[in-house]
Short mmCIF file of C-alpha atoms and ligand atoms in Angstrom, two decimals:
data_model
loop_
_atom_site.label_atom_id
_atom_site.label_comp_id
_atom_site.label_asym_id
_atom_site.label_seq_id
_atom_site.Cartn_x
_atom_site.Cartn_y
_atom_site.Cartn_z
CA UNK Y 1 -24.73 -40.08 -8.88
CA UNK Y 2 -22.28 -39.81 -6.01
CA UNK Y 3 -23.44 -37.50 -3.24
CA UNK Y 4 -21.80 -35.20 -0.72
CA UNK Y 5 -21.69 -36.35 2.86
CA UNK Y 6 -20.69 -34.43 6.03
CA UNK Y 7 -17.55 -35.82 7.73
CA UNK Y 8 -14.59 -35.00 9.94
CA UNK Y 9 -11.27 -35.68 8.26
CA UNK Y 10 -7.50 -35.41 8.82
CA UNK Y 11 -5.98 -33.68 5.79
CA UNK Y 12 -2.44 -34.79 6.80
CA UNK Y 13 -0.69 -36.66 9.53
CA UNK Y 14 0.05 -33.53 11.40
CA UNK Y 15 -3.36 -31.72 11.10
CA UNK Y 16 -6.19 -32.14 13.58
CA UNK Y 17 -9.50 -33.60 12.40
CA UNK Y 18 -11.81 -30.94 10.89
CA UNK Y 19 -15.19 -30.71 9.16
CA UNK Y 20 -14.98 -31.90 5.56
CA UNK Y 21 -17.40 -32.99 2.84
CA UNK Y 22 -16.70 -36.41 1.18
CA UNK Y 23 -18.37 -37.97 -1.84
CA UNK Y 24 -20.16 -41.26 -1.27
CA UNK Y 25 -20.56 -43.52 -4.35
CA UNK Y 26 -24.07 -43.81 -5.99
CA UNK Y 27 -25.92 -46.75 -4.58
CA UNK Y 28 -25.13 -49.90 -6.73
CA UNK Y 29 -27.59 -52.78 -7.18
CA UNK Y 30 -26.07 -54.76 -4.17
CA UNK Y 31 -25.32 -51.72 -2.06
CA UNK Y 32 -26.96 -50.47 1.14
CA UNK Y 33 -27.14 -46.77 2.23
CA UNK Y 34 -26.71 -46.47 6.01
CA UNK Y 35 -27.63 -43.51 8.07
CA UNK Y 36 -24.81 -43.56 10.76
CA UNK Y 37 -26.02 -43.06 14.34
CA UNK Y 38 -22.90 -43.89 16.41
CA UNK Y 39 -19.15 -44.57 15.68
CA UNK Y 40 -16.66 -45.80 18.24
CA UNK Y 41 -13.23 -44.32 18.50
CA UNK Y 42 -10.50 -46.93 18.14
CA UNK Y 43 -6.81 -46.39 18.92
CA UNK Y 44 -6.20 -47.55 15.35
CA UNK Y 45 -7.98 -44.41 14.13
CA UNK Y 46 -5.33 -42.38 16.00
CA UNK Y 47 -2.35 -44.51 14.78
CA UNK Y 48 -3.61 -44.07 11.22
CA UNK Y 49 -4.59 -40.41 11.30
CA UNK Y 50 -1.09 -39.61 12.57
CA UNK Y 51 0.52 -42.14 10.22
CA UNK Y 52 2.20 -44.13 12.96
CA UNK Y 53 2.13 -47.32 10.87
CA UNK Y 54 3.34 -45.57 7.63
CA UNK Y 55 1.58 -45.39 4.32
CA UNK Y 56 -1.54 -43.48 5.47
CA UNK Y 57 -3.72 -42.08 2.73
CA UNK Y 58 -5.15 -38.51 3.04
CA UNK Y 59 -7.64 -36.92 3.37
CA UNK Y 60 -8.63 -39.57 5.94
CA UNK Y 61 -12.06 -40.02 7.52
CA UNK Y 62 -11.47 -42.61 10.29
CA UNK Y 63 -14.07 -44.68 11.99
CA UNK Y 64 -14.70 -48.44 11.80
CA UNK Y 65 -17.10 -49.15 14.67
CA UNK Y 66 -20.27 -48.04 12.92
CA UNK Y 67 -23.89 -48.59 13.91
CA UNK Y 68 -26.80 -47.18 11.91
CA UNK Y 69 -30.12 -47.59 10.16
CA UNK Y 70 -30.65 -48.68 6.67
CA UNK Y 71 -31.99 -45.72 4.62
CA UNK Y 72 -32.29 -47.38 1.23
CA UNK Y 73 -31.19 -50.48 -0.62
CA UNK Y 74 -30.04 -51.29 -4.15
CA UNK Y 75 -32.44 -53.21 -6.52
CA UNK Y 76 -30.48 -56.53 -6.02
CA UNK Y 77 -30.16 -56.38 -2.25
CA UNK Y 78 -31.69 -59.49 -0.54
CA UNK Y 79 -30.24 -59.42 3.02
CA UNK Y 80 -31.33 -55.98 4.27
CA UNK Y 81 -34.40 -53.72 4.19
CA UNK Y 82 -35.08 -50.05 4.96
CA UNK Y 83 -35.14 -49.47 8.72
CA UNK Y 84 -32.92 -52.38 9.67
CA UNK Y 85 -30.35 -51.61 12.52
CA UNK Y 86 -26.91 -52.61 11.14
CA UNK Y 87 -23.27 -52.44 11.86
CA UNK Y 88 -20.11 -52.05 9.83
CA UNK Y 89 -16.64 -52.96 11.16
CA UNK Y 90 -13.07 -52.70 10.00
CA UNK Y 91 -13.40 -53.85 6.35
CA UNK Y 92 -15.92 -53.31 3.64
CA UNK Y 93 -14.64 -55.67 0.85
CA UNK Y 94 -12.33 -58.54 0.12
CA UNK Y 95 -11.60 -60.82 -2.86
CA UNK Y 96 -14.36 -63.34 -2.00
CA UNK Y 97 -12.54 -66.15 -3.70
CA UNK Y 98 -9.42 -67.06 -1.64
CA UNK Y 99 -9.57 -69.86 1.08
CA UNK Y 100 -9.82 -67.33 3.88
CA UNK Y 101 -12.72 -65.43 2.24
CA UNK Y 102 -14.50 -68.66 1.48
CA UNK Y 103 -14.07 -69.82 5.16
CA UNK Y 104 -15.56 -66.48 6.39
CA UNK Y 105 -12.24 -65.07 7.61
CA UNK Y 106 -12.17 -62.18 5.12
CA UNK Y 107 -9.85 -60.28 7.35
CA UNK Y 108 -7.05 -62.54 6.20
CA UNK Y 109 -7.97 -62.25 2.50
CA UNK Y 110 -5.00 -63.28 0.27
CA UNK Y 111 -5.42 -60.04 -1.66
CA UNK Y 112 -5.75 -57.98 1.47
CA UNK Y 113 -9.10 -56.87 3.01
CA UNK Y 114 -10.33 -53.49 1.97
CA UNK Y 115 -10.29 -51.36 5.13
CA UNK Y 116 -13.30 -49.25 5.94
CA UNK Y 117 -11.13 -46.20 5.63
CA UNK Y 118 -7.40 -45.46 4.73
CA UNK Y 119 -7.67 -47.92 1.72
CA UNK Y 120 -8.26 -47.88 -1.96
CA UNK Y 121 -11.64 -49.33 -2.97
CA UNK Y 122 -11.35 -52.58 -5.03
CA UNK Y 123 -13.49 -51.18 -7.81
CA UNK Y 124 -11.11 -48.37 -8.46
CA UNK Y 125 -13.47 -45.85 -7.07
CA UNK Y 126 -10.78 -44.10 -4.95
CA UNK Y 127 -10.23 -43.86 -1.20
CA UNK Y 128 -12.53 -45.52 1.31
CA UNK Y 129 -13.87 -43.16 4.12
CA UNK Y 130 -15.08 -44.34 7.56
CA UNK Y 131 -17.68 -43.60 10.10
CA UNK Y 132 -16.81 -40.09 11.32
CA UNK Y 133 -19.45 -39.17 8.85
CA UNK Y 134 -23.22 -39.06 8.55
CA UNK Y 135 -23.86 -41.79 5.88
CA UNK Y 136 -22.03 -44.66 4.27
CA UNK Y 137 -22.61 -46.96 1.26
CA UNK Y 138 -21.62 -50.58 1.87
CA UNK Y 139 -21.97 -53.74 -0.21
CA UNK Y 140 -24.58 -56.01 1.43
CA UNK Y 141 -22.25 -58.87 2.35
CA UNK Y 142 -20.05 -56.73 4.58
CA UNK Y 143 -22.83 -55.65 6.99
CA UNK Y 144 -23.93 -57.26 10.21
CA UNK Y 145 -27.20 -57.08 12.17
CA UNK Y 146 -27.28 -55.37 15.53
CA UNK Y 147 -29.62 -57.44 17.83
CA UNK Y 148 -32.50 -55.57 19.33
CA UNK Y 149 -31.35 -56.22 22.83
CA UNK Y 150 -28.21 -54.15 22.40
CA UNK Y 151 -28.15 -50.37 23.12
CA UNK Y 152 -26.91 -48.76 19.87
CA UNK Y 153 -24.24 -46.54 21.31
CA UNK Y 154 -22.69 -49.12 23.59
CA UNK Y 155 -22.87 -51.77 20.79
CA UNK Y 156 -20.82 -49.69 18.32
CA UNK Y 157 -17.37 -50.61 19.73
CA UNK Y 158 -18.27 -54.31 19.45
CA UNK Y 159 -17.60 -53.91 15.68
CA UNK Y 160 -13.89 -53.63 16.36
CA UNK Y 161 -12.91 -53.76 20.08
CA UNK Y 162 -15.44 -56.50 20.62
CA UNK Y 163 -14.63 -58.84 17.76
CA UNK Y 164 -10.85 -58.27 18.11
CA UNK Y 165 -10.90 -59.72 21.71
CA UNK Y 166 -13.65 -62.25 21.14
CA UNK Y 167 -11.96 -63.90 18.18
CA UNK Y 168 -8.57 -64.84 19.72
CA UNK Y 169 -10.17 -65.95 22.97
CA UNK Y 170 -12.40 -68.30 20.99
CA UNK Y 171 -9.60 -69.37 18.54
CA UNK Y 172 -7.18 -70.23 21.38
CA UNK Y 173 -9.93 -72.12 23.13
CA UNK Y 174 -10.25 -70.30 26.44
CA UNK Y 175 -12.36 -72.46 28.65
CA UNK Y 176 -13.61 -72.59 32.26
CA UNK Y 177 -10.74 -72.73 34.79
CA UNK Y 178 -8.08 -71.17 32.41
CA UNK Y 179 -6.02 -68.43 33.80
CA UNK Y 180 -6.14 -65.46 31.41
CA UNK Y 181 -4.35 -62.14 31.66
CA UNK Y 182 -5.51 -59.07 29.78
CA UNK Y 183 -2.73 -56.48 29.38
CA UNK Y 184 -3.98 -52.90 29.05
CA UNK Y 185 -7.50 -51.84 30.14
CA UNK Y 186 -8.60 -49.63 27.23
CA UNK Y 187 -11.22 -50.14 24.54
CA UNK Y 188 -10.06 -53.56 23.53
CA UNK Y 189 -8.88 -54.66 26.99
CA UNK Y 190 -12.06 -54.00 28.80
CA UNK Y 191 -13.94 -56.08 26.22
CA UNK Y 192 -11.25 -58.85 26.60
CA UNK Y 193 -11.98 -58.97 30.31
CA UNK Y 194 -15.80 -59.32 29.71
CA UNK Y 195 -15.40 -62.06 27.09
CA UNK Y 196 -12.74 -64.10 28.98
CA UNK Y 197 -14.96 -63.93 32.04
CA UNK Y 198 -18.01 -65.03 29.98
CA UNK Y 199 -16.03 -68.00 28.78
CA UNK Y 200 -15.40 -69.10 32.36
CA UNK Y 201 -11.74 -68.03 32.77
CA UNK Y 202 -10.09 -66.67 35.88
CA UNK Y 203 -9.15 -63.18 34.60
CA UNK Y 204 -6.32 -60.90 35.73
CA UNK Y 205 -5.85 -57.34 34.42
CA UNK Y 206 -2.28 -56.12 34.00
CA UNK Y 207 -2.37 -52.35 33.79
CA UNK Y 208 0.10 -49.41 34.03
CA UNK Y 209 -2.83 -47.35 35.48
CA UNK Y 210 -3.34 -48.24 39.19
CA UNK Y 211 -6.48 -46.09 39.18
CA UNK Y 212 -8.28 -48.66 37.02
CA UNK Y 213 -8.28 -51.32 39.74
CA UNK Y 214 -11.89 -50.78 40.99
CA UNK Y 215 -13.33 -50.55 37.52
CA UNK Y 216 -11.50 -53.72 36.42
CA UNK Y 217 -12.90 -55.67 39.32
CA UNK Y 218 -16.40 -54.18 38.78
CA UNK Y 219 -16.46 -55.28 35.20
CA UNK Y 220 -15.64 -58.88 36.26
CA UNK Y 221 -11.83 -59.28 36.59
CA UNK Y 222 -10.83 -61.58 39.38
CA UNK Y 223 -7.52 -59.88 39.99
CA UNK Y 224 -5.67 -56.67 39.12
CA UNK Y 225 -1.90 -56.20 38.89
CA UNK Y 226 -0.40 -52.73 38.52
CA UNK Y 227 2.67 -53.17 36.33
CA UNK Y 228 4.52 -49.97 37.52
CA UNK Y 229 6.36 -52.05 40.03
CA UNK Y 230 8.92 -54.25 38.32
CA UNK Y 231 8.68 -56.74 41.12
CA UNK Y 232 5.35 -58.01 39.94
CA UNK Y 233 6.96 -59.70 36.96
CA UNK Y 234 9.06 -61.93 39.28
CA UNK Y 235 6.12 -62.42 41.64
CA UNK Y 236 3.80 -63.71 38.97
CA UNK Y 237 6.04 -65.96 36.88
CA UNK Y 238 4.37 -68.84 35.11
CA UNK Y 239 0.92 -67.86 36.23
CA UNK Y 240 -1.11 -67.57 32.96
CA UNK Y 241 -2.29 -70.02 30.20
CA UNK Y 242 -3.08 -67.15 27.92
CA UNK Y 243 -2.13 -63.47 27.85
CA UNK Y 244 -4.08 -61.03 25.58
CA UNK Y 245 -1.90 -58.04 24.94
CA UNK Y 246 -3.95 -54.98 23.89
CA UNK Y 247 -1.39 -52.33 24.64
CA UNK Y 248 -1.10 -49.48 22.06
CA UNK Y 249 2.34 -48.21 23.03
CA UNK Y 250 5.83 -49.75 22.98
CA UNK Y 251 6.50 -52.08 25.91
CA UNK Y 252 8.80 -54.92 26.82
CA UNK Y 253 7.17 -58.23 25.63
CA UNK Y 254 9.77 -60.32 27.34
CA UNK Y 255 8.64 -59.37 30.79
CA UNK Y 256 5.12 -60.47 29.94
CA UNK Y 257 6.23 -63.75 28.30
CA UNK Y 258 7.79 -64.74 31.62
CA UNK Y 259 4.32 -64.64 33.18
CA UNK Y 260 3.12 -67.53 30.89
CA UNK Y 261 2.98 -71.10 32.17
CA UNK Y 262 4.88 -73.73 30.28
CA UNK Y 263 3.06 -74.15 26.94
CA UNK Y 264 1.22 -70.90 27.43
CA UNK Y 265 0.40 -68.46 24.63
CA UNK Y 266 0.62 -64.74 24.40
CA UNK Y 267 -1.63 -63.20 21.79
CA UNK Y 268 -0.84 -59.77 20.51
CA UNK Y 269 -3.77 -57.65 19.33
CA UNK Y 270 -2.29 -54.25 20.21
CA UNK Y 271 -0.35 -52.70 17.32
CA UNK Y 272 2.46 -50.51 18.53
CA UNK Y 273 5.98 -51.13 17.10
CA UNK Y 274 6.89 -53.68 19.74
CA UNK Y 275 10.28 -54.15 21.31
CA UNK Y 276 12.38 -57.14 20.06
CA UNK Y 277 11.40 -60.47 21.48
CA UNK Y 278 14.23 -62.57 22.96
CA UNK Y 279 14.21 -66.25 21.85
CA UNK Y 280 14.99 -67.12 25.51
CA UNK Y 281 11.54 -65.74 26.54
CA UNK Y 282 9.85 -68.33 24.35
CA UNK Y 283 12.21 -71.34 24.16
CA UNK Y 284 12.51 -71.84 27.91
CA UNK Y 285 8.85 -72.64 28.30
CA UNK Y 286 7.82 -73.93 24.86
CA UNK Y 287 5.74 -70.76 24.77
CA UNK Y 288 4.00 -69.32 21.75
CA UNK Y 289 3.74 -65.75 20.68
CA UNK Y 290 0.72 -65.21 18.39
CA UNK Y 291 -1.26 -62.39 16.78
CA UNK Y 292 -4.81 -61.94 15.84
CA UNK Y 293 -6.65 -59.38 13.61
CA UNK Y 294 -10.35 -58.52 14.20
CA UNK Y 295 -12.68 -61.34 12.91
CA UNK Y 296 -14.67 -62.22 9.88
CA UNK Y 297 -18.30 -61.22 9.12
CA UNK Y 298 -19.73 -64.57 10.30
CA UNK Y 299 -17.84 -64.48 13.65
CA UNK Y 300 -18.74 -60.85 14.15
CA UNK Y 301 -22.38 -61.67 13.83
CA UNK Y 302 -21.85 -64.63 16.22
CA UNK Y 303 -20.16 -62.26 18.72
CA UNK Y 304 -22.97 -59.75 18.54
CA UNK Y 305 -25.63 -62.46 19.14
CA UNK Y 306 -23.52 -63.81 22.11
CA UNK Y 307 -23.42 -60.21 23.60
CA UNK Y 308 -27.18 -59.84 23.19
CA UNK Y 309 -27.72 -63.27 24.88
CA UNK Y 310 -25.26 -62.59 27.78
CA UNK Y 311 -26.03 -58.86 28.18
CA UNK Y 312 -22.47 -57.78 27.27
CA UNK Y 313 -21.94 -54.29 26.10
CA UNK Y 314 -19.08 -51.76 26.09
CA UNK Y 315 -18.54 -49.22 28.75
CA UNK Y 316 -18.65 -45.90 26.82
CA UNK Y 317 -18.43 -42.13 27.03
CA UNK Y 318 -20.59 -40.54 24.29
CA UNK Y 319 -19.02 -37.52 22.70
CA UNK Y 320 -20.03 -34.96 20.04
CA UNK Y 321 -18.11 -35.03 16.79
CA UNK Y 322 -16.19 -31.79 17.47
CA UNK Y 323 -14.67 -33.30 20.66
CA UNK Y 324 -12.63 -35.86 18.57
CA UNK Y 325 -9.24 -34.14 18.78
CA UNK Y 326 -9.56 -33.88 22.66
CA UNK Y 327 -10.61 -37.49 22.70
CA UNK Y 328 -7.52 -38.54 20.87
CA UNK Y 329 -5.35 -36.66 23.43
CA UNK Y 330 -7.22 -38.35 26.31
CA UNK Y 331 -6.83 -41.73 24.66
CA UNK Y 332 -2.99 -41.21 24.46
CA UNK Y 333 -3.05 -40.60 28.23
CA UNK Y 334 -4.97 -43.84 28.78
CA UNK Y 335 -7.85 -41.58 29.98
CA UNK Y 336 -10.80 -43.24 28.50
CA UNK Y 337 -13.41 -45.22 30.42
CA UNK Y 338 -13.40 -47.35 28.28
CA UNK Y 339 -14.33 -46.30 24.75
CA UNK Y 340 -15.35 -42.98 23.26
CA UNK Y 341 -18.41 -43.16 20.99
CA UNK Y 342 -19.30 -40.30 18.68
CA UNK Y 343 -23.03 -39.39 18.50
CA UNK Y 344 -23.31 -38.52 14.75
CA UNK Y 345 -26.47 -36.55 15.46
CA UNK Y 346 -24.01 -33.85 16.42
CA UNK Y 347 -22.74 -33.69 12.87
CA UNK Y 348 -26.07 -33.62 11.22
CA UNK Y 349 -27.22 -30.23 12.46
P1 LIG H 401 -6.84 -47.82 24.00
O1 LIG H 401 -8.31 -47.71 24.37
O2 LIG H 401 -6.06 -46.52 23.95
O3 LIG H 401 -6.19 -48.73 25.08
C1 LIG H 401 -4.86 -49.13 25.10
C2 LIG H 401 -4.40 -49.40 26.49
O4 LIG H 401 -3.04 -49.71 26.49
C3 LIG H 401 -4.50 -48.20 27.46
O5 LIG H 401 -5.71 -48.01 27.95
C4 LIG H 401 -3.46 -48.60 28.50
O6 LIG H 401 -4.03 -49.46 29.43
C5 LIG H 401 -2.46 -49.31 27.74
N1 LIG H 401 -1.27 -48.42 27.53
C6 LIG H 401 -1.29 -47.30 26.82
N2 LIG H 401 -0.09 -46.73 26.82
C7 LIG H 401 0.75 -47.53 27.54
C8 LIG H 401 2.14 -47.57 27.93
N3 LIG H 401 2.95 -46.50 27.54
N4 LIG H 401 2.60 -48.57 28.63
C9 LIG H 401 1.79 -49.61 28.99
N5 LIG H 401 0.50 -49.60 28.68
C10 LIG H 401 -0.01 -48.63 27.98
O7 LIG H 401 -6.64 -48.52 22.64
P2 LIG H 401 -7.49 -49.65 21.89
O8 LIG H 401 -8.53 -48.98 20.99
O9 LIG H 401 -7.94 -50.59 22.94
O10 LIG H 401 -6.43 -50.31 20.95
C11 LIG H 401 -5.32 -51.01 21.58
C12 LIG H 401 -4.31 -51.44 20.48
O11 LIG H 401 -4.95 -52.42 19.65
C13 LIG H 401 -4.01 -50.27 19.45
O12 LIG H 401 -2.60 -50.38 19.08
C14 LIG H 401 -4.86 -50.57 18.31
O13 LIG H 401 -4.29 -50.09 17.06
C15 LIG H 401 -4.83 -52.08 18.27
N6 LIG H 401 -5.97 -52.78 17.55
C16 LIG H 401 -5.70 -53.86 16.99
C17 LIG H 401 -6.74 -54.64 16.35
C18 LIG H 401 -6.41 -55.98 15.80
O14 LIG H 401 -7.33 -56.43 14.91
N7 LIG H 401 -5.45 -56.71 16.16
C19 LIG H 401 -8.02 -54.06 16.31
C20 LIG H 401 -8.24 -52.89 16.95
C21 LIG H 401 -7.20 -52.24 17.58
P3 LIG H 401 -3.69 -49.35 31.04
O15 LIG H 401 -3.98 -47.87 31.41
O16 LIG H 401 -4.62 -50.33 31.69
O17 LIG H 401 -2.26 -49.73 31.23
ZN1 LIG H 402 -10.40 -50.68 15.58
#
């Protein structure tokens, strides 16, 4: 039997998030029931709740940076037991048969990954609902283990902001001595700084918020460039091997491409509707413009274990559930240091 679960939902793209009761599916043989403790607030939550990418499905319960405890397991579950501390990220299912799924890169599934929310479940069970809720039912293969060394609240954003920055830095082979720029010091950006630093790079933050300079240096950046002054784009030409662009709003990619060395790569992870790219920005320096989306289950576990080993966590501001609409407004003003995390105890009452 499905069961009612407390949540916060957007009923349309123009309505604020409000209390709502959703139905979770009954526990199947290979399902795990998770009591949600913390859920990070990603800018993708806001983009989708306000239908900025188009095609949003309502009612929507956002949230894909979920940490919780296993409450019960289905009869066929082998990987998890009651009491385990677990995480759920951006997807909850995929086809399991295409080359990407078989390679552990389910996020690039040929049939499309099933997102944790704002998606139709593969089994025809209706819409998926995310972590702005008290409990969630997840098939056992789409869950990761949260290492004991990590604080649960500050670990939650690793499930999206963490893996989304770790994966491209690994894939593009960032190594000691490389010059890496991170554009935008928000939830993703601040994790990008920590990972690039941990991989031995010389890290520069490019930010349109001059007030973030001290924090950027304190979290390990070697350099900070405020992008408000156009002159910085001429002054820093051909400086970086790799640029990780995490910006959530429209901005001119061509200016940033000019900062790449010959053969350099700029990786987009931010998802605004970007301005057009001039061929000249790439051709003149045999540069590459790439994109990257989260990471697979295997790599997410690897990233979590790496964080536990190196003592890497997110810088967070813990908020009650009913602060979410204010949190969205602050996120739009780049006023988050550096990730909001919802304490779901505030929804349990
Ligand atoms: P966030 O915390 O709001 O950070 C975005 C940062 O972008 C801001 O802190 C700000 O940094 C910069 N920024 C914002 N408005 C700007 C403007 N008008 N001009 C220049 N810079 C601006 O957001 P997030 O959660 O890190 O997400 C960032 C983006 O990544 C979003 O578009 C999100 O949807 C996307 N995303 C993609 C993936 C993926 O798999 N590829 C996964 C998760 C999220 P400064 O103040 O330092 O300039
Ligand atoms: Zn996200």
